[in-house]
Coordinates of C-alpha atoms and ligand atoms in Angstrom, one line a residue:
X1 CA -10.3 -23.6 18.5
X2 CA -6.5 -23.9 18.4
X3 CA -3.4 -22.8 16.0
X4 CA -0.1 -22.3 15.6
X5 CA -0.4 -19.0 14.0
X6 CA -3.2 -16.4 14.8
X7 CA -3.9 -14.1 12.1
X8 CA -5.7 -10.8 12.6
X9 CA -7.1 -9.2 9.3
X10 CA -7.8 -10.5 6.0
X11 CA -6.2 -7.5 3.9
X12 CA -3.0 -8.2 1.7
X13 CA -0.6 -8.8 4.6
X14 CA -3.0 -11.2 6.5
X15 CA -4.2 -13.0 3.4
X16 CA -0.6 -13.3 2.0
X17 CA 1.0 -14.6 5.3
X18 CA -1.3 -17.0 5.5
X19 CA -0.8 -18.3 2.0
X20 CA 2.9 -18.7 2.9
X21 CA 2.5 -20.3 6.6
X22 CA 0.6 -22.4 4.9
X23 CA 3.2 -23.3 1.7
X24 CA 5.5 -24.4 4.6
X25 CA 3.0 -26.4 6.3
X26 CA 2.3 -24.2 9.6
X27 CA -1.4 -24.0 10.6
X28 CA -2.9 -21.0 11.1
X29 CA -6.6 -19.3 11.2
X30 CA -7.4 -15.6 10.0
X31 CA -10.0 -13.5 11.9
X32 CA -11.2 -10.3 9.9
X33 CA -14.1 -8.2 11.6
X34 CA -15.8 -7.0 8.1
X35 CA -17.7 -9.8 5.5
X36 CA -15.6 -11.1 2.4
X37 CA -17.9 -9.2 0.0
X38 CA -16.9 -5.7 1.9
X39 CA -13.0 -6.5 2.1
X40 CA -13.7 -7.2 -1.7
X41 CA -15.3 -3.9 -2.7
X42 CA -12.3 -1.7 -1.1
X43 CA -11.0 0.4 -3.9
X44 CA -7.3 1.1 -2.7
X45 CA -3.6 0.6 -4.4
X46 CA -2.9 0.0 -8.1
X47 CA 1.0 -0.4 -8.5
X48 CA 3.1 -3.9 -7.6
X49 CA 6.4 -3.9 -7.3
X50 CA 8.4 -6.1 -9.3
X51 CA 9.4 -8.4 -6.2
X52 CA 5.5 -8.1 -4.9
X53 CA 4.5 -10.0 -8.1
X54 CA 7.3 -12.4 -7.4
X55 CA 5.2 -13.7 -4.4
X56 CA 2.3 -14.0 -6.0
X57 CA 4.3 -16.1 -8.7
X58 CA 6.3 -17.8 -6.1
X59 CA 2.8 -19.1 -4.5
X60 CA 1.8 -20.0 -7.4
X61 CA -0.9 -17.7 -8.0
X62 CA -0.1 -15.5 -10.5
X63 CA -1.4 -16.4 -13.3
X64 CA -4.3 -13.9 -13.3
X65 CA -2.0 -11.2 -12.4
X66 CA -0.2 -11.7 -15.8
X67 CA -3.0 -12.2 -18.1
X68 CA -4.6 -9.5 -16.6
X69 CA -1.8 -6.9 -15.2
X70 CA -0.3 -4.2 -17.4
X71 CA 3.7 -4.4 -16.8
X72 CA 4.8 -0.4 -17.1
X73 CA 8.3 0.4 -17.8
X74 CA 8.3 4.1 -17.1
X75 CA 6.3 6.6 -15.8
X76 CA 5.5 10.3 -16.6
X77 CA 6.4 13.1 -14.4
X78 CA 4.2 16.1 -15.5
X79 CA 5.3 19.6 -14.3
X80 CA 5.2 23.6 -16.3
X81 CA 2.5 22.0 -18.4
X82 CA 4.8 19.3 -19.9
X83 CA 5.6 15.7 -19.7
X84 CA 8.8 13.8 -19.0
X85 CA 9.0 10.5 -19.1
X86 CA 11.5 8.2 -16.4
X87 CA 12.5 5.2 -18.1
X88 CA 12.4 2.6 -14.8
X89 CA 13.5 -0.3 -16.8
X90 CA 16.2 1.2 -18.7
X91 CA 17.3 3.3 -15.5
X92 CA 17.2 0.3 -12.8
X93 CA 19.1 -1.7 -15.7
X94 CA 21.9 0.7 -15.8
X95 CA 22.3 1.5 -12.0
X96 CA 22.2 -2.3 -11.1
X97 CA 22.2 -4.5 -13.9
X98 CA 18.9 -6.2 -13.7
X99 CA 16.2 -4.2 -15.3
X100 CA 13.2 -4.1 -13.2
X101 CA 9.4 -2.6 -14.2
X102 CA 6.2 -2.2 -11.9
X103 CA 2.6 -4.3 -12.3
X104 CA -0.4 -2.4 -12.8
X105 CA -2.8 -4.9 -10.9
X106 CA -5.3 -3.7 -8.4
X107 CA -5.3 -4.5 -4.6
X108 CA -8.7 -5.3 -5.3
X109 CA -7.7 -8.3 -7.7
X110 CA -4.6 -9.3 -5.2
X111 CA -7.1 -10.2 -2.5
X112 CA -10.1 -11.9 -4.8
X113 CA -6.7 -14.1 -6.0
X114 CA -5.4 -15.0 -2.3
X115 CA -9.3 -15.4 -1.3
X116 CA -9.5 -18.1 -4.2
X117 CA -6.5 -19.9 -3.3
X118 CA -7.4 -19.9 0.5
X119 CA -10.5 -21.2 -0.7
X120 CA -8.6 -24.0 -3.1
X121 CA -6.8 -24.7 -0.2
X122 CA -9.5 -25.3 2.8
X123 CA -8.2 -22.8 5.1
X124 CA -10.0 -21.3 7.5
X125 CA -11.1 -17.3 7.7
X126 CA -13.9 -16.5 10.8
X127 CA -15.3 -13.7 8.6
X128 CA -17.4 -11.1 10.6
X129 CA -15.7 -12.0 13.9
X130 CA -16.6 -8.6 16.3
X131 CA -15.2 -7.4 19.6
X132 CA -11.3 -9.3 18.4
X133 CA -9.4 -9.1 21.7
X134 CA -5.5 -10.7 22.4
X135 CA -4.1 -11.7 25.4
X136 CA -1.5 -13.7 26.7
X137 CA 1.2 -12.0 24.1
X138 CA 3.6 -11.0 26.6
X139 CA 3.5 -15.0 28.4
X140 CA 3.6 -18.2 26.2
X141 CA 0.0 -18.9 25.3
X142 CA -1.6 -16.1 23.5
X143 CA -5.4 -16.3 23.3
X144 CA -7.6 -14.3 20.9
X145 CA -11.4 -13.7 22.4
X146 CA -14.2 -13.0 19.6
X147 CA -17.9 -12.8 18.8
X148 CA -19.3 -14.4 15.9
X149 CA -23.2 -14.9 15.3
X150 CA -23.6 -12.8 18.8
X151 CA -21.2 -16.3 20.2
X152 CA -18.6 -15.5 22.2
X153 CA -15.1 -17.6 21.0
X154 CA -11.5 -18.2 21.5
X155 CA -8.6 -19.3 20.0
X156 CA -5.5 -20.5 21.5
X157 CA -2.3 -19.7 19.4
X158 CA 1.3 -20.0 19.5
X159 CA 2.0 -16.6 18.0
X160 CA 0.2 -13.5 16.9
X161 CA 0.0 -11.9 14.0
X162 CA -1.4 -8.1 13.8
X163 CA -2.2 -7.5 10.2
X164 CA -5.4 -5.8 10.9
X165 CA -4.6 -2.6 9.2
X166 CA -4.1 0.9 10.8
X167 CA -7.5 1.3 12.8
X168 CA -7.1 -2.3 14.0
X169 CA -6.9 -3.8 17.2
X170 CA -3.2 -5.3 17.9
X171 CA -0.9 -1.9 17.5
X172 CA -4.1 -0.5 20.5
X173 CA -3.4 -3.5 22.2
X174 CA 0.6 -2.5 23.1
X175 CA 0.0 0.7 22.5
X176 CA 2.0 1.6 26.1
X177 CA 4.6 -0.1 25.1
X178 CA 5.0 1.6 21.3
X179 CA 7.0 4.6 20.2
X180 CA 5.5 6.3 16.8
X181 CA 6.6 8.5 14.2
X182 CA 4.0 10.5 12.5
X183 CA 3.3 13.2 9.8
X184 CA 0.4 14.6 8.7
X185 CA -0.1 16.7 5.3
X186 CA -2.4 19.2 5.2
X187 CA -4.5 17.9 2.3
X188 CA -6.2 14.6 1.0
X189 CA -6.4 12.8 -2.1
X190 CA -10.3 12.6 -4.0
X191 CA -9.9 9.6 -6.3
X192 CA -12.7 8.4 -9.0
X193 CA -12.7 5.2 -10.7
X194 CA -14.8 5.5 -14.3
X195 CA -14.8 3.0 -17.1
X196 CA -13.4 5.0 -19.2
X197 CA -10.2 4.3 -20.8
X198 CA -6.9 5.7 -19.3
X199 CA -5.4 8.7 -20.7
X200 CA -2.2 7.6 -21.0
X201 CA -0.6 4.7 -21.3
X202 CA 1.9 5.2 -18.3
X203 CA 0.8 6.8 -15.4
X204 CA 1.1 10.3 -14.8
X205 CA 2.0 12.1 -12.0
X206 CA 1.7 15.9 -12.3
X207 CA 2.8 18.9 -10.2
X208 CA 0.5 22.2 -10.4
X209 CA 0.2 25.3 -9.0
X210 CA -3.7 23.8 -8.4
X211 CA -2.4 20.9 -6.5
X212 CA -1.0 17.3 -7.7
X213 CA -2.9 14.9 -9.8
X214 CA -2.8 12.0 -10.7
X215 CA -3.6 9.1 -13.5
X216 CA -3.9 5.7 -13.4
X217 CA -5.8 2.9 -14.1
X218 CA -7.1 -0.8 -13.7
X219 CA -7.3 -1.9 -17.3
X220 CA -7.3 -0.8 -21.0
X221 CA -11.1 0.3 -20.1
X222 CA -11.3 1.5 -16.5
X223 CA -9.1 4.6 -14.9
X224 CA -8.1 5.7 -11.7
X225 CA -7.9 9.4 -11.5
X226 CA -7.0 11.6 -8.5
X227 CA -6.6 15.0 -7.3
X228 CA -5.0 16.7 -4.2
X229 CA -8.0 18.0 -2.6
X230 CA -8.3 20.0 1.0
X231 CA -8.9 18.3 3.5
X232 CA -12.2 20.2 4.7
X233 CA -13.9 19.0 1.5
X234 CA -16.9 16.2 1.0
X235 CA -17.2 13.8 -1.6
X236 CA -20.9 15.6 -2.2
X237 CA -19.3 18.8 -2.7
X238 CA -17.7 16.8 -5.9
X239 CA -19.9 16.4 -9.0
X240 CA -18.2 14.3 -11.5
X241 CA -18.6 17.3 -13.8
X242 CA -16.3 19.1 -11.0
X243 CA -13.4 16.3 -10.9
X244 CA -13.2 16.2 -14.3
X245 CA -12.4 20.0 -14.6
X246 CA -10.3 20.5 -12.1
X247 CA -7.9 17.1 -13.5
X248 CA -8.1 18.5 -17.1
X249 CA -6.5 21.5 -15.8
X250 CA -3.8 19.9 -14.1
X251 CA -3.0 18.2 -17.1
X252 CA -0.7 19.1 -20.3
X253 CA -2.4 20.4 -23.0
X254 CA -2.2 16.9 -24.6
X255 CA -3.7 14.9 -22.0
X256 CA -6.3 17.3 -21.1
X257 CA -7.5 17.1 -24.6
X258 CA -7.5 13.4 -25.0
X259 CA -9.1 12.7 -21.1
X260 CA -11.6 10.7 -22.0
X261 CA -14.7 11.7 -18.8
X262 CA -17.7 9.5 -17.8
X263 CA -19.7 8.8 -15.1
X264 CA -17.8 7.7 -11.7
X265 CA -18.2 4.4 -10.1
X266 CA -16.0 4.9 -7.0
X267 CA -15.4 8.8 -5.3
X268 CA -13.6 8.8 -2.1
X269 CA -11.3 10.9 -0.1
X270 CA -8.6 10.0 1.4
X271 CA -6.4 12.0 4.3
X272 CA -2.2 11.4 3.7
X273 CA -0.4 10.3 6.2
X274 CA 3.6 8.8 7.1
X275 CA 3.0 7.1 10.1
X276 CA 5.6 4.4 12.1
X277 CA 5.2 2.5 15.2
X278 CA 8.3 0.6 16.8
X279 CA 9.1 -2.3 17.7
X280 CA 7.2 -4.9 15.4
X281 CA 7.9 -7.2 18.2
X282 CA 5.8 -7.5 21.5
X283 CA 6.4 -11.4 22.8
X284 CA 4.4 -13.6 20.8
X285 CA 2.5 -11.1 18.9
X286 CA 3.6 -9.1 15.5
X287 CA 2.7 -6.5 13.8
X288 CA 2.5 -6.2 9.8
X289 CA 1.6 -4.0 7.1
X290 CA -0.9 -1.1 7.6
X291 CA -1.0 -1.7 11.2
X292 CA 2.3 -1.2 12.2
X293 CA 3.0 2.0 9.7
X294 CA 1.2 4.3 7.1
X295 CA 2.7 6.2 4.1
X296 CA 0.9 8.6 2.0
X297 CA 0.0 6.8 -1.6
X298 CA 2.5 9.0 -3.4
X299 CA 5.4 6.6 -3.9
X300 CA 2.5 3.8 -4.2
X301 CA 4.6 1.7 -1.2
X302 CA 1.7 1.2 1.2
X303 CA 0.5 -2.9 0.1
X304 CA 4.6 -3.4 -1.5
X305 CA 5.4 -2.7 2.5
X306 CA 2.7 -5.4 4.0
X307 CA 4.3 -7.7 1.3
X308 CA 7.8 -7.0 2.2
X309 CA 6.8 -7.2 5.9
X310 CA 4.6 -10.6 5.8
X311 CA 8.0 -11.9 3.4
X312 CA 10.2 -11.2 6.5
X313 CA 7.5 -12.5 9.2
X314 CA 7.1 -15.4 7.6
X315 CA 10.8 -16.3 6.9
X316 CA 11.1 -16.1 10.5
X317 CA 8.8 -18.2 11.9
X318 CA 9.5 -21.1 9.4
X319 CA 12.5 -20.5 11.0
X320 CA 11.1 -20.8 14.2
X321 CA 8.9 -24.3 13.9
X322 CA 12.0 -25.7 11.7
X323 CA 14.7 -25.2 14.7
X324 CA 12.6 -24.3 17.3
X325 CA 14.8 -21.3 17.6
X326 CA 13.8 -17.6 18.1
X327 CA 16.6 -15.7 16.8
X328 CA 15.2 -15.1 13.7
X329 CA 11.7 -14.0 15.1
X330 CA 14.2 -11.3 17.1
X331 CA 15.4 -9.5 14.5
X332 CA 12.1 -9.3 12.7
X333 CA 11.3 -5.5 13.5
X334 CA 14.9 -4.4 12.6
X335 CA 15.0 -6.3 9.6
X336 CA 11.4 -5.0 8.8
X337 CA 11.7 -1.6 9.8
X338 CA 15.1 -0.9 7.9
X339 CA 13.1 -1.2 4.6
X340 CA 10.2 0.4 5.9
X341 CA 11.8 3.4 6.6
X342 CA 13.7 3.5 3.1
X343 CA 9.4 3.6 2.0
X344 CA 8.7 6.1 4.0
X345 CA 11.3 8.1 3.1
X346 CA 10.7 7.9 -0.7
X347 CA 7.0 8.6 -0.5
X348 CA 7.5 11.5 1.9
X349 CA 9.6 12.9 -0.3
X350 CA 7.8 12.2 -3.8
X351 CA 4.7 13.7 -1.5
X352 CA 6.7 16.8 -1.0
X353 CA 7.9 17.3 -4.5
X354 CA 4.5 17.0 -6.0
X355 CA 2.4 18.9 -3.9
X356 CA 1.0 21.8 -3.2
X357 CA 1.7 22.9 0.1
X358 CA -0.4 25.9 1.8
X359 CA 2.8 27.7 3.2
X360 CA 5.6 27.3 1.3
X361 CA 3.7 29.6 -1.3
X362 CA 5.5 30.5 -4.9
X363 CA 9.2 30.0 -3.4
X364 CA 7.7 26.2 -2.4
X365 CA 6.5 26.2 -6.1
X366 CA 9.7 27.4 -7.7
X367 CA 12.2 24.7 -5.5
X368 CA 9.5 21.6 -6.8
X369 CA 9.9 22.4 -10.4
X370 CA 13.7 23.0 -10.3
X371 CA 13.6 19.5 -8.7
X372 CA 11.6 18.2 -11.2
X373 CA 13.8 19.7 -13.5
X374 CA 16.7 17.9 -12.3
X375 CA 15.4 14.8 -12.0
X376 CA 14.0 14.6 -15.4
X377 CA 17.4 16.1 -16.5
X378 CA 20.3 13.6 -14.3
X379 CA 20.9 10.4 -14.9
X380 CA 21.8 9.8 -11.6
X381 CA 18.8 11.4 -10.0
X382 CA 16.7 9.6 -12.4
X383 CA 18.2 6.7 -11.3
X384 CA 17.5 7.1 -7.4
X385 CA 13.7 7.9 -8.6
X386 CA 13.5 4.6 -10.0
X387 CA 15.6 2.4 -7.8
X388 CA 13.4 3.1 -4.9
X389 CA 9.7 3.4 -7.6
X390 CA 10.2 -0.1 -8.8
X391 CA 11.4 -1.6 -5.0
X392 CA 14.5 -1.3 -2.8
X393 CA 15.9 -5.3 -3.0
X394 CA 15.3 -7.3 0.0
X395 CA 17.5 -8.3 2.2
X396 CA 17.7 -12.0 1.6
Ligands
LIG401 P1 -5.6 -3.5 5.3 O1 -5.7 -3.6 3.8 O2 -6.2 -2.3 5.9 O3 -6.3 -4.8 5.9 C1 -6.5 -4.9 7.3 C2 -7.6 -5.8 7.5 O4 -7.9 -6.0 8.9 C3 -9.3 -5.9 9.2 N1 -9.4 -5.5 10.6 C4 -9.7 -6.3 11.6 N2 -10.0 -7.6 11.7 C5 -10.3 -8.2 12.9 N3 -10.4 -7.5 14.0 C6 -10.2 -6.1 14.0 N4 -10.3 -5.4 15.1 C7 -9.8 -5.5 12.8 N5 -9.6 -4.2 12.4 C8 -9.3 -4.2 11.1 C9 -9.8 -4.9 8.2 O5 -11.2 -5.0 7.9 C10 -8.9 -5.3 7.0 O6 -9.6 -6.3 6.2 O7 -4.1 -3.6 5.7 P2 -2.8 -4.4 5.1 O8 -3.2 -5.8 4.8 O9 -1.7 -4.1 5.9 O10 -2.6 -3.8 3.6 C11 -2.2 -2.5 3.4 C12 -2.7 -1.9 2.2 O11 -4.1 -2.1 2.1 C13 -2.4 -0.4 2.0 O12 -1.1 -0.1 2.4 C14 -2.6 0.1 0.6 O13 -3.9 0.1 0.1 C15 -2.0 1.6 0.5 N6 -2.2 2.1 -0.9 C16 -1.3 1.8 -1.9 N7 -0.3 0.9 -1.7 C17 0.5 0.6 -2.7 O14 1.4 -0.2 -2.5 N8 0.3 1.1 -4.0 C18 -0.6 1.9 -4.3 O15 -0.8 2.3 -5.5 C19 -1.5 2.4 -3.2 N9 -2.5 3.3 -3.5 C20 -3.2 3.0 -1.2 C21 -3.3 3.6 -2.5 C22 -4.2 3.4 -0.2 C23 -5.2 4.3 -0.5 N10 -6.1 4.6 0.5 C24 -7.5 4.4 0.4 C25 -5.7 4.8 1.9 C26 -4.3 4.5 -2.8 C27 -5.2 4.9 -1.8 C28 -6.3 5.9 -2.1
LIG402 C1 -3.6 3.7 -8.1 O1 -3.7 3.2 -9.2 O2 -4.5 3.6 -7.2 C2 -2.3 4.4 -7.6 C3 -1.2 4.4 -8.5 C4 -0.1 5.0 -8.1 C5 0.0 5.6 -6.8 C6 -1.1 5.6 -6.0 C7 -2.3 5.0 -6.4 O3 1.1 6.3 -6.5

């Protein structure tokens, strides 16, 4: 098989490049390891950015995403057992003009929409396709070797692209050649999914001396809920009687009264981590999204990043197969990483604000809430809060 563009990983940044290689008429193939139905039934982000949704519209595929989404204009920031709310449209209107909200539409529902389309379209996705191995990067024929129904394969591309997530198989191919940047916290997130119906209308985010918590949701009916949790802990060791306790006493008073509980149909933990690898340039091969860098899901940046990323990639190599020049593929990874960093920045610090941290004891404690209490309090704090909440602009 041959392409112009090989694409490794059918998550958000895989499945979106692809949609926009294609809107500009440059072939490409995706290879993703797992089946459709798995990549489906992965429970992860919540929150779009205002420009994220853009995309989607721009490709002509959001339709779903606004019958369905819930836009939110604010969000709650709960801390001392009370709630304040940050007005992201009004503040984002008065710091730059334009008021801007967030889309409450689940990762889930992103990649069943890009799935459809790909569908729609007659592209090509080699689901299931093991043992993915890239060569020929660093010369002018890349090759991409795979097994698919125990048959060996290859595909001959021009370019590479690694969107195979953060235990994928394109950063480990370069991996001499990459510097990283890492922090990890010393605690997890436990998050439950019920059909129950959220308990507030915005989301919550809430600082106690228990550990952060947080609400969310998928739709007037179902909620996401989760709780800073240790890192030592099992799922097992978490009835659904046991989440529910420990969030209701996170909450206000008001919230915990109204939380409406019910049986779980998703419990997972999940490890935090901020996490960059640079370059995002190796030859002909890319990286993208989840596999070039990690945030912890506090400032809800980790799929807006693969978006942002796959936005810049594929600007670039329209570029490239319109003028048959590189230069724009060369400043892909500074152009890339320049808003990455800005992400991982913002969620580091909303992850250090809203946690509880095992050794910065009640001093730690004391220094969140009288941030809190700023921020709730300044204008201009508020402002930076939800400058960098609803999306940093990009660069073109
Ligand atoms: P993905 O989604 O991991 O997709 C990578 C794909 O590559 C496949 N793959 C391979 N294919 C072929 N060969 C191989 N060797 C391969 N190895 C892997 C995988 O099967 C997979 O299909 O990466 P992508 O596309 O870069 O997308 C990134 C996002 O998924 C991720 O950043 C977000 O989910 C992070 N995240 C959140 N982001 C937000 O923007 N807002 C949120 O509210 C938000 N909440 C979250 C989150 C992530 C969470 N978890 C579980 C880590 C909440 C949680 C709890
Ligand atoms: C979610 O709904 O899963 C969600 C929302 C906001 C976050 C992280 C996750 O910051």
């Amino acid at each position: 098989m041959k392409t112009q563009v090989a694409i490794v990983g059918s998550g958000p940044a895989g499945l979106l490049l692809g949609a926009l290689l294609h809107k500009a008429g440059i072939d490409h193939v995706i290879l993703e390891q797992r089946s459709k139905d798995y990549v489906l039934s992965r429970i992860r982000a919540g929150v779009l950015e205002q420009g994220s949704g853009e995309m989607l519209d721009e490709l002509g595929i959001g339709a779903r995403m606004h019958a369905e989404g819930l836009v939110h204009d604010g969000i709650e920031l709960c801390f001392r057992g009370r709630r304040h709310r940050i007005d992201l449209h009004g503040l984002t209107a008065a710091a730059t003009g334009t008021g801007k909200s967030v889309m409450v539409y689940g990762q889930t529902e992103v990649t069943k929409d890009l799935m459809e389309a790909r569908e729609a379209w007659g592209l090509t996705t080699v689901y299931e396709a093991e043992d993915v191995a890239i060569s020929g990067w660093d010369a002018t024929a890349p090759t991409i070797s795979y097994r698919k129904d125990g048959r060996q394969h290859q595909l001959a591309c021009e370019y590479v692209a690694g969107c195979d997530g953060f235990h994928g198989v394109s950063r480990e191919t370069v991996a001499d050649r990459i510097r990283t940047y890492e922090r990890v916290y010393p605690f997890g997130w436990l998050g439950v999914l019920s059909e129950t119906p959220p308990v507030s209308h915005e989301l919550i985010y809430a600082n106690h001396e228990r550990g952060f918590a947080l609400c969310s949701m998928r739709s007037p009916t179902r909620s996401r809920y989760y709780v800073q949790c240790s890192l030592e802990d099992k799922v097992e060791q978490w009835s659904d009687q046991r989440f529910w306790d420990e969030l209701r006493s996170r909450l206000d008073e008001k919230a915990a009264d109204t939380l409406v509980t019910g049986a779980s149909i998703e419990k997972s933990i999940a490890p935090l981590r901020s996490f960059v690898a640079e370059p995002l340039r190796f030859g002909r091969l890319f990286l993208a999204g989840d596999a070039a860098h990690i945030v912890p899901p506090t400032g809800a940046k980790g799929l807006n990043l693969a978006v942002s990323d796959v936005r810049y990639l594929s600007r670039a190599l329209i570029e490239r197969y319109r003028t048959g020049e590189e230069s724009a593929l060369d400043g892909y990874s500074a152009r890339a990483l320049r808003r990455v960093w800005k992400a991982v920045r913002f969620s580091w610090w909303m992850t250090s604000m809203m946690h509880r941290f095992p050794d910065t004891g009640e001093f730690g404690q004391k220094i969140q809430e009288s941030e809190l209490d700023y921020l709730t309090h300044s204008t201009p704090a508020a402002m930076s809060l939800a400058e960098n909440y609803v999306g940093l602009p990009f660069e073109d």
